[in-house]
């Protein structure tokens, strides 16, 4: 059974997408297309480039925030040049349209005030742009516009997949547990997560099936040491959802 995946952002929680992908592949599903925002764009690009879930975990699991946060930039505390460089060195396909599996990356166009879905263009730059969680990370200049985190306007981009003939599996790695944030950074992240949760509800209407790994809610999106735990949460969520998925789209 072929299906397409719409992958939400969520920092290190996006590693849960890979656990879900592993269960799908082990149970006879074929990934025919992927769309992603933010962290979902990063792991989605690597999947579409032909990397296995385990290959991607290997690339990401030993990283720390200091390895990814670049110099202070215009519009954010940190630049994204290190994330772009990591993607450039990890991808075999420099451009989205050259990937063996069709891939779409969602970015927020700050100039136009709209979401943009890229099906072609420089993969590393556009994935970095989709991950620019302003004001923590700086927006990215591309062509004649300024791009920011795709999750601001479409954090689980199901819509661009609907034109294809495959069932759409929406995966949201950001359950919203009760929480009382303390401090500027924690409060900013909490507000951003709540805002993104609202647009996920709208996007879920375009999915044929939906998975939300509940255990990811306890994982700080910036705690890269929890990459393997997030992967395991994806495995658990996929295994628990497998029968329902097969009934729904099988």
PDB file of C-alpha atoms in Angstrom:
ATOM      1  CA  UNK A   1       0.000   0.000   0.000  1.00  0.00           C
ATOM      2  CA  UNK A   2       1.396   3.360  -1.053  1.00  0.00           C
ATOM      3  CA  UNK A   3       0.673   6.424   1.052  1.00  0.00           C
ATOM      4  CA  UNK A   4       1.895   9.986   1.525  1.00  0.00           C
ATOM      5  CA  UNK A   5       3.073  11.543   4.782  1.00  0.00           C
ATOM      6  CA  UNK A   6       2.446  15.067   6.071  1.00  0.00           C
ATOM      7  CA  UNK A   7       5.031  15.669   8.798  1.00  0.00           C
ATOM      8  CA  UNK A   8       4.638  18.358  11.440  1.00  0.00           C
ATOM      9  CA  UNK A   9       7.434  20.408  12.894  1.00  0.00           C
ATOM     10  CA  UNK A  10       8.397  20.102  16.536  1.00  0.00           C
ATOM     11  CA  UNK A  11      12.161  20.332  16.979  1.00  0.00           C
ATOM     12  CA  UNK A  12      13.663  17.096  18.239  1.00  0.00           C
ATOM     13  CA  UNK A  13      10.169  15.623  18.492  1.00  0.00           C
ATOM     14  CA  UNK A  14      10.303  15.293  14.697  1.00  0.00           C
ATOM     15  CA  UNK A  15      12.427  12.213  15.246  1.00  0.00           C
ATOM     16  CA  UNK A  16       9.163  10.466  16.121  1.00  0.00           C
ATOM     17  CA  UNK A  17       8.284  10.671  12.423  1.00  0.00           C
ATOM     18  CA  UNK A  18      11.147   8.279  11.767  1.00  0.00           C
ATOM     19  CA  UNK A  19       9.847   5.714  14.261  1.00  0.00           C
ATOM     20  CA  UNK A  20       6.467   5.864  12.534  1.00  0.00           C
ATOM     21  CA  UNK A  21       8.127   5.522   9.120  1.00  0.00           C
ATOM     22  CA  UNK A  22      10.006   2.448  10.308  1.00  0.00           C
ATOM     23  CA  UNK A  23       6.800   0.708  11.430  1.00  0.00           C
ATOM     24  CA  UNK A  24       5.097   1.596   8.140  1.00  0.00           C
ATOM     25  CA  UNK A  25       7.954   0.205   6.066  1.00  0.00           C
ATOM     26  CA  UNK A  26       8.104  -2.959   8.169  1.00  0.00           C
ATOM     27  CA  UNK A  27       4.387  -3.565   7.588  1.00  0.00           C
ATOM     28  CA  UNK A  28       4.284  -3.349   3.822  1.00  0.00           C
ATOM     29  CA  UNK A  29       3.585   0.347   3.338  1.00  0.00           C
ATOM     30  CA  UNK A  30       5.508   2.335   0.750  1.00  0.00           C
ATOM     31  CA  UNK A  31       6.142   6.050   1.196  1.00  0.00           C
ATOM     32  CA  UNK A  32       5.080   7.597  -2.122  1.00  0.00           C
ATOM     33  CA  UNK A  33       5.361  11.300  -1.227  1.00  0.00           C
ATOM     34  CA  UNK A  34       6.178  13.505   1.769  1.00  0.00           C
ATOM     35  CA  UNK A  35       5.453  17.066   2.820  1.00  0.00           C
ATOM     36  CA  UNK A  36       6.889  18.719   5.909  1.00  0.00           C
ATOM     37  CA  UNK A  37       7.213  21.832   7.994  1.00  0.00           C
ATOM     38  CA  UNK A  38      10.182  22.774  10.172  1.00  0.00           C
ATOM     39  CA  UNK A  39      11.646  19.625  11.788  1.00  0.00           C
ATOM     40  CA  UNK A  40       9.272  17.582   9.644  1.00  0.00           C
ATOM     41  CA  UNK A  41      10.827  19.183   6.571  1.00  0.00           C
ATOM     42  CA  UNK A  42      14.325  18.241   7.723  1.00  0.00           C
ATOM     43  CA  UNK A  43      13.583  14.554   8.312  1.00  0.00           C
ATOM     44  CA  UNK A  44      11.166  14.444   5.364  1.00  0.00           C
ATOM     45  CA  UNK A  45      13.820  15.672   2.960  1.00  0.00           C
ATOM     46  CA  UNK A  46      16.224  12.992   4.131  1.00  0.00           C
ATOM     47  CA  UNK A  47      13.569  10.276   3.748  1.00  0.00           C
ATOM     48  CA  UNK A  48      12.767  11.476   0.227  1.00  0.00           C
ATOM     49  CA  UNK A  49      16.479  11.524  -0.558  1.00  0.00           C
ATOM     50  CA  UNK A  50      16.541   7.769   0.035  1.00  0.00           C
ATOM     51  CA  UNK A  51      17.872   7.643   3.592  1.00  0.00           C
ATOM     52  CA  UNK A  52      16.480   4.988   5.929  1.00  0.00           C
ATOM     53  CA  UNK A  53      14.935   6.065   9.250  1.00  0.00           C
ATOM     54  CA  UNK A  54      17.968   4.583  11.013  1.00  0.00           C
ATOM     55  CA  UNK A  55      20.369   6.523   8.787  1.00  0.00           C
ATOM     56  CA  UNK A  56      18.623   9.757   9.753  1.00  0.00           C
ATOM     57  CA  UNK A  57      18.612   8.946  13.469  1.00  0.00           C
ATOM     58  CA  UNK A  58      22.360   8.343  13.143  1.00  0.00           C
ATOM     59  CA  UNK A  59      22.848  11.755  11.541  1.00  0.00           C
ATOM     60  CA  UNK A  60      20.838  13.566  14.210  1.00  0.00           C
ATOM     61  CA  UNK A  61      21.274  11.718  17.501  1.00  0.00           C
ATOM     62  CA  UNK A  62      24.674  13.098  18.501  1.00  0.00           C
ATOM     63  CA  UNK A  63      23.926  16.715  17.600  1.00  0.00           C
ATOM     64  CA  UNK A  64      23.553  19.383  20.264  1.00  0.00           C
ATOM     65  CA  UNK A  65      21.924  22.807  20.033  1.00  0.00           C
ATOM     66  CA  UNK A  66      25.339  24.484  19.880  1.00  0.00           C
ATOM     67  CA  UNK A  67      26.040  22.459  16.720  1.00  0.00           C
ATOM     68  CA  UNK A  68      22.985  23.952  15.006  1.00  0.00           C
ATOM     69  CA  UNK A  69      22.697  27.509  16.332  1.00  0.00           C
ATOM     70  CA  UNK A  70      24.591  29.908  14.098  1.00  0.00           C
ATOM     71  CA  UNK A  71      25.729  33.482  14.664  1.00  0.00           C
ATOM     72  CA  UNK A  72      23.116  36.082  15.669  1.00  0.00           C
ATOM     73  CA  UNK A  73      21.179  37.183  12.619  1.00  0.00           C
ATOM     74  CA  UNK A  74      18.707  39.777  11.471  1.00  0.00           C
ATOM     75  CA  UNK A  75      15.327  39.007  13.028  1.00  0.00           C
ATOM     76  CA  UNK A  76      16.387  36.190  15.342  1.00  0.00           C
ATOM     77  CA  UNK A  77      18.757  35.194  18.122  1.00  0.00           C
ATOM     78  CA  UNK A  78      20.555  32.630  15.947  1.00  0.00           C
ATOM     79  CA  UNK A  79      21.185  32.124  12.247  1.00  0.00           C
ATOM     80  CA  UNK A  80      20.455  28.883  10.422  1.00  0.00           C
ATOM     81  CA  UNK A  81      23.624  28.524   8.382  1.00  0.00           C
ATOM     82  CA  UNK A  82      24.741  25.484  10.399  1.00  0.00           C
ATOM     83  CA  UNK A  83      21.440  23.678   9.808  1.00  0.00           C
ATOM     84  CA  UNK A  84      21.716  24.469   6.109  1.00  0.00           C
ATOM     85  CA  UNK A  85      25.297  23.177   6.072  1.00  0.00           C
ATOM     86  CA  UNK A  86      24.280  19.956   7.866  1.00  0.00           C
ATOM     87  CA  UNK A  87      21.552  19.334   5.294  1.00  0.00           C
ATOM     88  CA  UNK A  88      23.892  20.077   2.386  1.00  0.00           C
ATOM     89  CA  UNK A  89      26.407  17.532   3.654  1.00  0.00           C
ATOM     90  CA  UNK A  90      23.729  14.900   4.378  1.00  0.00           C
ATOM     91  CA  UNK A  91      21.662  15.089   1.186  1.00  0.00           C
ATOM     92  CA  UNK A  92      22.647  13.413  -2.079  1.00  0.00           C
ATOM     93  CA  UNK A  93      20.072  15.488  -3.967  1.00  0.00           C
ATOM     94  CA  UNK A  94      20.909  19.187  -3.908  1.00  0.00           C
ATOM     95  CA  UNK A  95      17.498  20.129  -5.299  1.00  0.00           C
ATOM     96  CA  UNK A  96      14.040  19.071  -4.174  1.00  0.00           C
ATOM     97  CA  UNK A  97      12.903  18.126  -7.681  1.00  0.00           C
ATOM     98  CA  UNK A  98      15.808  15.662  -8.007  1.00  0.00           C
ATOM     99  CA  UNK A  99      14.811  13.562  -5.000  1.00  0.00           C
ATOM    100  CA  UNK A 100      13.682   9.985  -5.749  1.00  0.00           C
ATOM    101  CA  UNK A 101      10.481  10.474  -3.700  1.00  0.00           C
ATOM    102  CA  UNK A 102       8.344  13.598  -4.325  1.00  0.00           C
ATOM    103  CA  UNK A 103       8.840  16.126  -1.551  1.00  0.00           C
ATOM    104  CA  UNK A 104       7.157  19.397  -0.598  1.00  0.00           C
ATOM    105  CA  UNK A 105       8.463  21.834   2.015  1.00  0.00           C
ATOM    106  CA  UNK A 106       6.182  24.406   3.635  1.00  0.00           C
ATOM    107  CA  UNK A 107       7.520  27.861   4.503  1.00  0.00           C
ATOM    108  CA  UNK A 108       5.866  31.016   5.770  1.00  0.00           C
ATOM    109  CA  UNK A 109       6.383  33.935   3.383  1.00  0.00           C
ATOM    110  CA  UNK A 110       6.801  36.910   5.704  1.00  0.00           C
ATOM    111  CA  UNK A 111       6.670  39.406   2.857  1.00  0.00           C
ATOM    112  CA  UNK A 112       3.385  38.168   1.392  1.00  0.00           C
ATOM    113  CA  UNK A 113       1.876  36.936   4.648  1.00  0.00           C
ATOM    114  CA  UNK A 114       1.068  33.496   3.249  1.00  0.00           C
ATOM    115  CA  UNK A 115       2.214  29.885   3.274  1.00  0.00           C
ATOM    116  CA  UNK A 116       4.283  28.670   0.322  1.00  0.00           C
ATOM    117  CA  UNK A 117       4.744  25.063  -0.714  1.00  0.00           C
ATOM    118  CA  UNK A 118       8.018  24.394  -2.516  1.00  0.00           C
ATOM    119  CA  UNK A 119       8.227  21.348  -4.797  1.00  0.00           C
ATOM    120  CA  UNK A 120      11.476  22.498  -6.377  1.00  0.00           C
ATOM    121  CA  UNK A 121      14.488  24.567  -5.392  1.00  0.00           C
ATOM    122  CA  UNK A 122      17.583  24.212  -3.189  1.00  0.00           C
ATOM    123  CA  UNK A 123      16.677  21.562  -0.629  1.00  0.00           C
ATOM    124  CA  UNK A 124      19.041  22.536   2.187  1.00  0.00           C
ATOM    125  CA  UNK A 125      18.198  26.247   2.091  1.00  0.00           C
ATOM    126  CA  UNK A 126      14.449  25.725   1.928  1.00  0.00           C
ATOM    127  CA  UNK A 127      14.474  23.137   4.723  1.00  0.00           C
ATOM    128  CA  UNK A 128      16.476  25.553   6.872  1.00  0.00           C
ATOM    129  CA  UNK A 129      14.001  28.316   6.040  1.00  0.00           C
ATOM    130  CA  UNK A 130      11.093  26.069   7.015  1.00  0.00           C
ATOM    131  CA  UNK A 131      12.810  25.575  10.399  1.00  0.00           C
ATOM    132  CA  UNK A 132      13.310  29.260  11.220  1.00  0.00           C
ATOM    133  CA  UNK A 133      11.309  29.524  14.431  1.00  0.00           C
ATOM    134  CA  UNK A 134      11.369  33.316  14.672  1.00  0.00           C
ATOM    135  CA  UNK A 135      12.360  35.033  16.974  1.00  0.00           C
ATOM    136  CA  UNK A 136      14.641  32.232  18.178  1.00  0.00           C
ATOM    137  CA  UNK A 137      16.029  31.639  14.683  1.00  0.00           C
ATOM    138  CA  UNK A 138      16.412  34.246  11.968  1.00  0.00           C
ATOM    139  CA  UNK A 139      14.225  34.204   8.851  1.00  0.00           C
ATOM    140  CA  UNK A 140      15.938  33.196   5.612  1.00  0.00           C
ATOM    141  CA  UNK A 141      16.200  35.332   2.473  1.00  0.00           C
ATOM    142  CA  UNK A 142      15.374  33.363  -0.669  1.00  0.00           C
ATOM    143  CA  UNK A 143      14.902  34.845  -4.137  1.00  0.00           C
ATOM    144  CA  UNK A 144      12.859  38.009  -3.611  1.00  0.00           C
ATOM    145  CA  UNK A 145      11.264  37.112  -0.293  1.00  0.00           C
ATOM    146  CA  UNK A 146      11.855  36.365   3.391  1.00  0.00           C
ATOM    147  CA  UNK A 147      10.925  32.903   4.649  1.00  0.00           C
ATOM    148  CA  UNK A 148      10.193  31.639   8.148  1.00  0.00           C
ATOM    149  CA  UNK A 149       9.020  28.477   9.875  1.00  0.00           C
ATOM    150  CA  UNK A 150       6.336  26.713   7.846  1.00  0.00           C
ATOM    151  CA  UNK A 151       4.606  25.766  11.071  1.00  0.00           C
ATOM    152  CA  UNK A 152       3.430  29.324  11.647  1.00  0.00           C
ATOM    153  CA  UNK A 153       0.827  28.889   8.907  1.00  0.00           C
ATOM    154  CA  UNK A 154       0.703  25.148   8.137  1.00  0.00           C
ATOM    155  CA  UNK A 155       2.479  22.893  10.590  1.00  0.00           C
ATOM    156  CA  UNK A 156       1.207  19.638   9.070  1.00  0.00           C
ATOM    157  CA  UNK A 157       0.968  20.337   5.327  1.00  0.00           C
ATOM    158  CA  UNK A 158      -1.631  17.864   4.122  1.00  0.00           C
ATOM    159  CA  UNK A 159      -3.108  20.112   1.411  1.00  0.00           C
ATOM    160  CA  UNK A 160      -0.273  19.875  -1.162  1.00  0.00           C
ATOM    161  CA  UNK A 161      -0.501  16.062  -0.998  1.00  0.00           C
ATOM    162  CA  UNK A 162      -4.194  15.885  -1.858  1.00  0.00           C
ATOM    163  CA  UNK A 163      -3.536  16.394  -5.575  1.00  0.00           C
ATOM    164  CA  UNK A 164      -1.758  13.032  -5.607  1.00  0.00           C
ATOM    165  CA  UNK A 165      -3.652   9.753  -5.715  1.00  0.00           C
ATOM    166  CA  UNK A 166      -2.334   8.358  -2.422  1.00  0.00           C
ATOM    167  CA  UNK A 167      -3.982   8.306   1.008  1.00  0.00           C
ATOM    168  CA  UNK A 168      -2.577  11.024   3.272  1.00  0.00           C
ATOM    169  CA  UNK A 169      -1.277  10.171   6.736  1.00  0.00           C
ATOM    170  CA  UNK A 170      -0.991  13.275   8.900  1.00  0.00           C
ATOM    171  CA  UNK A 171       1.508  13.052  11.763  1.00  0.00           C
ATOM    172  CA  UNK A 172       1.567  15.663  14.522  1.00  0.00           C
ATOM    173  CA  UNK A 173       4.352  15.321  17.081  1.00  0.00           C
ATOM    174  CA  UNK A 174       3.108  18.193  19.259  1.00  0.00           C
ATOM    175  CA  UNK A 175       0.387  17.073  21.654  1.00  0.00           C
ATOM    176  CA  UNK A 176      -0.523  19.922  24.001  1.00  0.00           C
ATOM    177  CA  UNK A 177      -0.285  18.794  27.637  1.00  0.00           C
ATOM    178  CA  UNK A 178      -1.143  21.148  30.478  1.00  0.00           C
ATOM    179  CA  UNK A 179       1.884  23.288  31.281  1.00  0.00           C
ATOM    180  CA  UNK A 180       2.760  26.501  33.079  1.00  0.00           C
ATOM    181  CA  UNK A 181       5.835  27.935  31.337  1.00  0.00           C
ATOM    182  CA  UNK A 182       8.443  29.832  33.297  1.00  0.00           C
ATOM    183  CA  UNK A 183      10.770  32.371  31.696  1.00  0.00           C
ATOM    184  CA  UNK A 184      10.848  34.169  28.358  1.00  0.00           C
ATOM    185  CA  UNK A 185      12.060  31.264  26.198  1.00  0.00           C
ATOM    186  CA  UNK A 186       9.649  28.702  27.660  1.00  0.00           C
ATOM    187  CA  UNK A 187       6.726  31.118  27.381  1.00  0.00           C
ATOM    188  CA  UNK A 188       7.615  31.982  23.776  1.00  0.00           C
ATOM    189  CA  UNK A 189       7.822  28.320  22.786  1.00  0.00           C
ATOM    190  CA  UNK A 190       4.536  27.550  24.566  1.00  0.00           C
ATOM    191  CA  UNK A 191       2.736  30.332  22.698  1.00  0.00           C
ATOM    192  CA  UNK A 192       4.202  29.177  19.372  1.00  0.00           C
ATOM    193  CA  UNK A 193       3.139  25.576  20.012  1.00  0.00           C
ATOM    194  CA  UNK A 194      -0.420  26.659  20.855  1.00  0.00           C
ATOM    195  CA  UNK A 195      -0.601  28.771  17.702  1.00  0.00           C
ATOM    196  CA  UNK A 196       0.627  25.886  15.561  1.00  0.00           C
ATOM    197  CA  UNK A 197      -1.832  23.487  17.209  1.00  0.00           C
ATOM    198  CA  UNK A 198      -4.681  25.613  15.859  1.00  0.00           C
ATOM    199  CA  UNK A 199      -3.578  25.278  12.230  1.00  0.00           C
ATOM    200  CA  UNK A 200      -2.926  21.548  12.672  1.00  0.00           C
ATOM    201  CA  UNK A 201      -6.624  21.074  13.419  1.00  0.00           C
ATOM    202  CA  UNK A 202      -7.462  22.651  10.066  1.00  0.00           C
ATOM    203  CA  UNK A 203      -4.897  20.545   8.197  1.00  0.00           C
ATOM    204  CA  UNK A 204      -6.042  17.319   9.859  1.00  0.00           C
ATOM    205  CA  UNK A 205      -9.333  17.624   7.958  1.00  0.00           C
ATOM    206  CA  UNK A 206      -7.408  16.846   4.749  1.00  0.00           C
ATOM    207  CA  UNK A 207      -5.770  13.696   6.156  1.00  0.00           C
ATOM    208  CA  UNK A 208      -7.156  10.211   5.620  1.00  0.00           C
ATOM    209  CA  UNK A 209      -5.613   9.093   8.911  1.00  0.00           C
ATOM    210  CA  UNK A 210      -3.948  10.922  11.776  1.00  0.00           C
ATOM    211  CA  UNK A 211      -1.296   9.914  14.322  1.00  0.00           C
ATOM    212  CA  UNK A 212      -0.202  11.960  17.343  1.00  0.00           C
ATOM    213  CA  UNK A 213       2.481  10.382  19.567  1.00  0.00           C
ATOM    214  CA  UNK A 214       1.266  11.416  23.015  1.00  0.00           C
ATOM    215  CA  UNK A 215       4.626  10.785  24.682  1.00  0.00           C
ATOM    216  CA  UNK A 216       6.254  13.553  22.640  1.00  0.00           C
ATOM    217  CA  UNK A 217       4.479  16.161  24.751  1.00  0.00           C
ATOM    218  CA  UNK A 218       6.971  15.583  27.559  1.00  0.00           C
ATOM    219  CA  UNK A 219       9.996  16.167  25.305  1.00  0.00           C
ATOM    220  CA  UNK A 220      11.486  19.667  25.128  1.00  0.00           C
ATOM    221  CA  UNK A 221      11.697  20.603  21.446  1.00  0.00           C
ATOM    222  CA  UNK A 222      15.309  21.809  21.884  1.00  0.00           C
ATOM    223  CA  UNK A 223      16.600  18.827  23.910  1.00  0.00           C
ATOM    224  CA  UNK A 224      18.515  17.018  21.184  1.00  0.00           C
ATOM    225  CA  UNK A 225      19.652  14.415  23.715  1.00  0.00           C
ATOM    226  CA  UNK A 226      16.086  13.077  23.544  1.00  0.00           C
ATOM    227  CA  UNK A 227      16.286  12.206  19.817  1.00  0.00           C
ATOM    228  CA  UNK A 228      16.223   8.461  20.403  1.00  0.00           C
ATOM    229  CA  UNK A 229      13.396   8.771  22.924  1.00  0.00           C
ATOM    230  CA  UNK A 230      11.329  10.687  20.364  1.00  0.00           C
ATOM    231  CA  UNK A 231      12.048   7.947  17.822  1.00  0.00           C
ATOM    232  CA  UNK A 232      10.786   5.354  20.312  1.00  0.00           C
ATOM    233  CA  UNK A 233       7.617   7.371  20.931  1.00  0.00           C
ATOM    234  CA  UNK A 234       7.015   7.254  17.190  1.00  0.00           C
ATOM    235  CA  UNK A 235       7.462   3.486  17.158  1.00  0.00           C
ATOM    236  CA  UNK A 236       4.934   3.089  19.986  1.00  0.00           C
ATOM    237  CA  UNK A 237       2.377   5.403  18.427  1.00  0.00           C
ATOM    238  CA  UNK A 238       2.608   3.717  15.023  1.00  0.00           C
ATOM    239  CA  UNK A 239       2.297   0.222  16.452  1.00  0.00           C
ATOM    240  CA  UNK A 240      -0.771   1.281  18.444  1.00  0.00           C
ATOM    241  CA  UNK A 241      -2.333   2.862  15.336  1.00  0.00           C
ATOM    242  CA  UNK A 242      -1.447   0.168  12.812  1.00  0.00           C
ATOM    243  CA  UNK A 243      -4.723  -1.781  12.857  1.00  0.00           C
ATOM    244  CA  UNK A 244      -6.763   1.398  12.543  1.00  0.00           C
ATOM    245  CA  UNK A 245      -4.578   2.637   9.705  1.00  0.00           C
ATOM    246  CA  UNK A 246      -4.975  -0.618   7.788  1.00  0.00           C
ATOM    247  CA  UNK A 247      -8.752  -0.528   8.251  1.00  0.00           C
ATOM    248  CA  UNK A 248      -8.914   3.099   7.180  1.00  0.00           C
ATOM    249  CA  UNK A 249      -6.750   3.069   4.072  1.00  0.00           C
ATOM    250  CA  UNK A 250      -5.765  -0.546   3.501  1.00  0.00           C
TER     251      UNK A 250
END
